[in-house]
Short mmCIF file of C-alpha atoms in Angstrom, two decimals:
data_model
loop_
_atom_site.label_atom_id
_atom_site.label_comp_id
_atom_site.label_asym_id
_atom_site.label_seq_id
_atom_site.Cartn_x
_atom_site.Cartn_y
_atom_site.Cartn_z
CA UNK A 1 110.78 116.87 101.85
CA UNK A 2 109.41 117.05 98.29
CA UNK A 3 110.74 118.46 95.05
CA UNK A 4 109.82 122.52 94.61
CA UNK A 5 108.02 121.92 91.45
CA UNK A 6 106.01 119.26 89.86
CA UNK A 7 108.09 116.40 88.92
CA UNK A 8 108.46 115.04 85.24
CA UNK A 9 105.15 113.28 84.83
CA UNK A 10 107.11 110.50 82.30
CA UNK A 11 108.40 108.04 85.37
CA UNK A 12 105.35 106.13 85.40
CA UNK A 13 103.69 104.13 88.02
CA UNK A 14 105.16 101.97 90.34
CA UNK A 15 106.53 100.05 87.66
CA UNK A 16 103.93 99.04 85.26
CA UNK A 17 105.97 98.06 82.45
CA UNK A 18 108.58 96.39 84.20
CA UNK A 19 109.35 92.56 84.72
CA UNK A 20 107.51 91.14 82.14
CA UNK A 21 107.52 90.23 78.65
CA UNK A 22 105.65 92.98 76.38
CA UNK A 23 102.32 91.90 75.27
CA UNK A 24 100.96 93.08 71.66
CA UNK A 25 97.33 94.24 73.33
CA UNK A 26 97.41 96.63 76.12
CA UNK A 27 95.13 96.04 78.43
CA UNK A 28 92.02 98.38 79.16
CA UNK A 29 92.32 101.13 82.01
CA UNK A 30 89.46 100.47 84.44
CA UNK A 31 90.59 103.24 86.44
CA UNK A 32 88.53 102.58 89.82
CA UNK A 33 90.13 103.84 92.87
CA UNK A 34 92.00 100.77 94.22
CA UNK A 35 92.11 100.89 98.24
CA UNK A 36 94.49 100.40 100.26
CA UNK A 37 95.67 97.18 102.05
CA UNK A 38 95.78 96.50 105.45
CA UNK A 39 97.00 93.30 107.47
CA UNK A 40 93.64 91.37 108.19
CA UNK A 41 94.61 91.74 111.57
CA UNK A 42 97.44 92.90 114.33
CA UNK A 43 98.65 96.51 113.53
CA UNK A 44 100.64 98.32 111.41
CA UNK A 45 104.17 99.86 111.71
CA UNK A 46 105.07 100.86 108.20
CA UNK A 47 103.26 102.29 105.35
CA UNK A 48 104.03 102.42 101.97
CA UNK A 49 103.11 104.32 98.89
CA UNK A 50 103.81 104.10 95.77
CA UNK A 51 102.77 106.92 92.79
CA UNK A 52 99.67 105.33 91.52
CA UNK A 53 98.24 101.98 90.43
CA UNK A 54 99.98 100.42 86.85
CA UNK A 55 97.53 99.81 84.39
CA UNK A 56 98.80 96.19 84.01
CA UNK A 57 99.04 95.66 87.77
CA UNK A 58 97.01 97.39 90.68
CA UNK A 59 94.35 98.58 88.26
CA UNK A 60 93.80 94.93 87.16
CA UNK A 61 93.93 93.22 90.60
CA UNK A 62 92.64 95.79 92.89
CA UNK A 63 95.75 95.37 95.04
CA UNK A 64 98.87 98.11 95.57
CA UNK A 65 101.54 97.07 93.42
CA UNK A 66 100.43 93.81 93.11
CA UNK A 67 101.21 92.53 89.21
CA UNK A 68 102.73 96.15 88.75
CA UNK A 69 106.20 95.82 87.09
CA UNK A 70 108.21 97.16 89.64
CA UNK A 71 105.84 96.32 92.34
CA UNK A 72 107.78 92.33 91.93
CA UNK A 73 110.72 94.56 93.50
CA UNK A 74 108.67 95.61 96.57
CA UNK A 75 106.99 92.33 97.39
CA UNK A 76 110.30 90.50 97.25
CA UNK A 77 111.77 93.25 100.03
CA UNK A 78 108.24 92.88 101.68
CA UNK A 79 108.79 89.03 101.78
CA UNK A 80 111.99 88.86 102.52
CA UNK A 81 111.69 91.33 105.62
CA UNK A 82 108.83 88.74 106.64
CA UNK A 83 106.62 91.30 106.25
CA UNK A 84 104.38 89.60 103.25
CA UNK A 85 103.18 86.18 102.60
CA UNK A 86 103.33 85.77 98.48
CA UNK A 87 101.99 83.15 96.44
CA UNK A 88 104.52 81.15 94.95
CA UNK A 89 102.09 81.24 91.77
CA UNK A 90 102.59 84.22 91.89
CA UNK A 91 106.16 84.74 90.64
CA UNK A 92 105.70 82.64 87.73
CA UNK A 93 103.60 85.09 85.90
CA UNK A 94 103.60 88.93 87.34
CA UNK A 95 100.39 90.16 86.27
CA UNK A 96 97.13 91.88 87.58
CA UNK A 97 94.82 90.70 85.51
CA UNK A 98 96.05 86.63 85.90
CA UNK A 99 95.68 87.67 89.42
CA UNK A 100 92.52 88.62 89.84
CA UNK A 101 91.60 85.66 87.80
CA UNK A 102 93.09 83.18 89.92
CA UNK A 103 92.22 84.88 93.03
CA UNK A 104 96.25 85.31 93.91
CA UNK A 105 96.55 87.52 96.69
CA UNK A 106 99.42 88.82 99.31
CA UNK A 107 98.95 88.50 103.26
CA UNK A 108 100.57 91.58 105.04
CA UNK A 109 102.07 91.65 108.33
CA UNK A 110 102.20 94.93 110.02
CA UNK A 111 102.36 96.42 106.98
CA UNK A 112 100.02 98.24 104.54
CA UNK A 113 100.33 99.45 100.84
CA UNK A 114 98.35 102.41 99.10
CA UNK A 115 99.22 104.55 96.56
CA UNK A 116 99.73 108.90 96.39
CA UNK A 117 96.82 108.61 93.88
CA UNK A 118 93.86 105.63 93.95
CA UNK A 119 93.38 105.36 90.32
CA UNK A 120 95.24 104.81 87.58
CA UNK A 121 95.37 107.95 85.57
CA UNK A 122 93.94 107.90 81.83
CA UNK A 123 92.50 110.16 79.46
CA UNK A 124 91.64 107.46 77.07
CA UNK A 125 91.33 104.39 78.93
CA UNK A 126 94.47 103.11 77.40
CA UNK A 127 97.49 105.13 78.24
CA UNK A 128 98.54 105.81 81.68
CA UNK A 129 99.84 109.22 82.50
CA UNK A 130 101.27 110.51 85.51
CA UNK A 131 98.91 111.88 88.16
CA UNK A 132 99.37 115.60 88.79
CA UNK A 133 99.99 118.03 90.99
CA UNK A 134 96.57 119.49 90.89
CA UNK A 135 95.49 115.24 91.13
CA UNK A 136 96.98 114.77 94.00
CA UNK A 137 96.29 118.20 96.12
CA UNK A 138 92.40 117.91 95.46
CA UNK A 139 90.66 117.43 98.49
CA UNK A 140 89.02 113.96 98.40
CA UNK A 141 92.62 112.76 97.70
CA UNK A 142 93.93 114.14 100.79
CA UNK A 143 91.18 113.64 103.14
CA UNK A 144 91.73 110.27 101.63
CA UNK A 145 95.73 109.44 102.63
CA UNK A 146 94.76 111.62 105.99
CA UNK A 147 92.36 108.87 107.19
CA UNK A 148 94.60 106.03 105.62
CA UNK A 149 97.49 107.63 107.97
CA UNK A 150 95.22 107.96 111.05
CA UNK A 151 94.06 103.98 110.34
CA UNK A 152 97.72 102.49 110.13
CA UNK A 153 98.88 105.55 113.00
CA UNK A 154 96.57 103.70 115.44
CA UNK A 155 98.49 100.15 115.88
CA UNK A 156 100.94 99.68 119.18
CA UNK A 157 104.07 101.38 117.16
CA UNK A 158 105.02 104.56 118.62
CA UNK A 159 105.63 106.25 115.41
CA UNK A 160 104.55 105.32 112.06
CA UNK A 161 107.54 105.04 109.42
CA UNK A 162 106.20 105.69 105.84
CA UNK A 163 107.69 104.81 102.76
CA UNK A 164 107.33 107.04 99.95
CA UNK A 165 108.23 105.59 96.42
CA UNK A 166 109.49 108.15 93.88
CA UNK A 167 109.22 112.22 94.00
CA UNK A 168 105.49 112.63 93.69
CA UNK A 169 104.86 110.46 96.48
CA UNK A 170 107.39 111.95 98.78
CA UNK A 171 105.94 115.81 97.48
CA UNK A 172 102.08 114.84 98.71
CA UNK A 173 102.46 113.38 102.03
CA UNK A 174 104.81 115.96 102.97
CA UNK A 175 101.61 118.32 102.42
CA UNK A 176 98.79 116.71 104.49
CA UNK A 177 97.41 119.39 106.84
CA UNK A 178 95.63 117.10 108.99
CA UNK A 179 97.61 113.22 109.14
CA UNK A 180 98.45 112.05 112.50
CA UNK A 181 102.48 112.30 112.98
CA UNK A 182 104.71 110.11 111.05
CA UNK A 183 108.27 109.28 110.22
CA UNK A 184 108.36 110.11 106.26
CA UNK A 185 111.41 107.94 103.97
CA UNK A 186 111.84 108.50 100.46
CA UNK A 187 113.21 105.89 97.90
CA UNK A 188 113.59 106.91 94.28
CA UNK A 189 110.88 105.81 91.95
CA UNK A 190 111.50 101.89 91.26
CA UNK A 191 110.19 101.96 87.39
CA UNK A 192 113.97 101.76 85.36
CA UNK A 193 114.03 105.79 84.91
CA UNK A 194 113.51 106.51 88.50
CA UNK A 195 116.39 103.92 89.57
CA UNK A 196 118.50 105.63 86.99
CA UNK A 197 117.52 109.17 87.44
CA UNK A 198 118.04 108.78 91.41
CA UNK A 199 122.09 106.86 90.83
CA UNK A 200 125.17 108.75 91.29
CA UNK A 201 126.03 110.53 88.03
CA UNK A 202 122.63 109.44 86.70
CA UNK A 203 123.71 105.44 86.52
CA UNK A 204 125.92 105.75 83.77
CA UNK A 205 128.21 102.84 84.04
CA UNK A 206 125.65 100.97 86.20
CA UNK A 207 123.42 97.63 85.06
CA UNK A 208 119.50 98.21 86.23
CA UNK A 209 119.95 94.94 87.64
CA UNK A 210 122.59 96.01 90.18
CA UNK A 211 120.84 99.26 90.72
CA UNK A 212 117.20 97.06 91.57
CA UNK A 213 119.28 94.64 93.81
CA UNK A 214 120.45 98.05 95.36
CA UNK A 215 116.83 99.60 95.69
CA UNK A 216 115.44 96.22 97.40
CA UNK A 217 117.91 95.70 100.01
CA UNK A 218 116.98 99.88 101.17
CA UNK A 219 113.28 99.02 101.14
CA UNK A 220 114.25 95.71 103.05
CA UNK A 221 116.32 97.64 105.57
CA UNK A 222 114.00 100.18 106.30
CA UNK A 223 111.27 97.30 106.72
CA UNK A 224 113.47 96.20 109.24
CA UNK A 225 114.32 98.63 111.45
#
């Protein structure tokens, strides 16, 4: 189901610059592999992914999408499907590194989150650039989303539905040799450019806001079915 070629490496991670004000200082890349999240218990019947962690969001808090721009877009669908208990502190200020701090954290219900790459990708440890194609092919990384697969594949759902967020996402797990069966759904990328780039006519004539409203309620109904 992915793209033939690598994909335009400027759409960013799940939305790392969006939903916030911008901030003068940028913060530092730690760049550890962040893991991905399971329910702390019961099983799992979706799984979603997202590109790779923002540098002001999962690379901060350790957590998929959590304080990432965009990621405010998934954990609303995710809490509105019932799917995710959220902090109400949490809303007030979407960031990684005030979460961590605070010890905010989401509670999953037969969901879990991870990310087509673990880390966020630097070269400098302060700009984040797009993890490629060579990234995400390498061994460890798929041996990695294999076993992630195989963990969420072995809850009471017949067959596991899998979310993918944007092209790169969609290009790597539709190239695992050895991932238990799944049901594989692609959403566009949910940073501004990949809402825009994945609208009729390119979303000319279209407000972002009506295009994220548009995004959440697909995430929300394929949480739901």
């Amino acid at each position: 189901m992915g793209p033939r070629q690598e994909p335009s490496p400027v759409q960013g991670p799940v939305g790392a610059h969006e939903g916030r004000p911008a901030r003068m200082t940028p913060p530092r890349i730690h760049g550890h592999p962040v893991p991905a999240l399971f329910p702390a218990s019961g099983g799992v019947s979706v799984m979603l992914f997202g590109e790779a962690p923002g540098p002001r969001g999962a690379d901060q808090s350790g957590i998929p999408f959590w304080g990432d721009g965009a990621g405010i877009t998934v954990y609303r669908a995710l809490a509105t499907a019932g799917r995710a208990e959220v902090p109400e502190a949490a809303w007030e200020d979407w960031d990684g590194a005030r979460f961590k701090a605070l010890g905010l954290a989401p509670r999953l219900r037969g969901t879990a989150l991870s990310n087509a790459y673990p880390a966020c990708p630097t070269k400098d440890g302060e700009h984040f650039h797009a993890p490629s194609n060579r990234d995400l092919l390498a061994s460890a990384n798929l041996a990695r989303l294999a076993a992630e697969l195989t963990r969420a594949a072995a809850g009471p759902a017949q067959t596991l539905r899998v979310i993918a967020f944007g092209k790169k996402a969609e290009w790597v797990l539709g190239r695992l040799p050895e991932a238990p069966p799944f049901e594989l759904h692609a959403l566009p990328h949910p940073s501004a450019q990949g809402l825009l780039q994945g609208a009729p006519n390119r979303g000319k004539g279209l407000k972002l806001m009506d295009l994220r409203s548009a995004w959440q309620q697909r995430l929300q109904a394929l949480l739901e079915g």
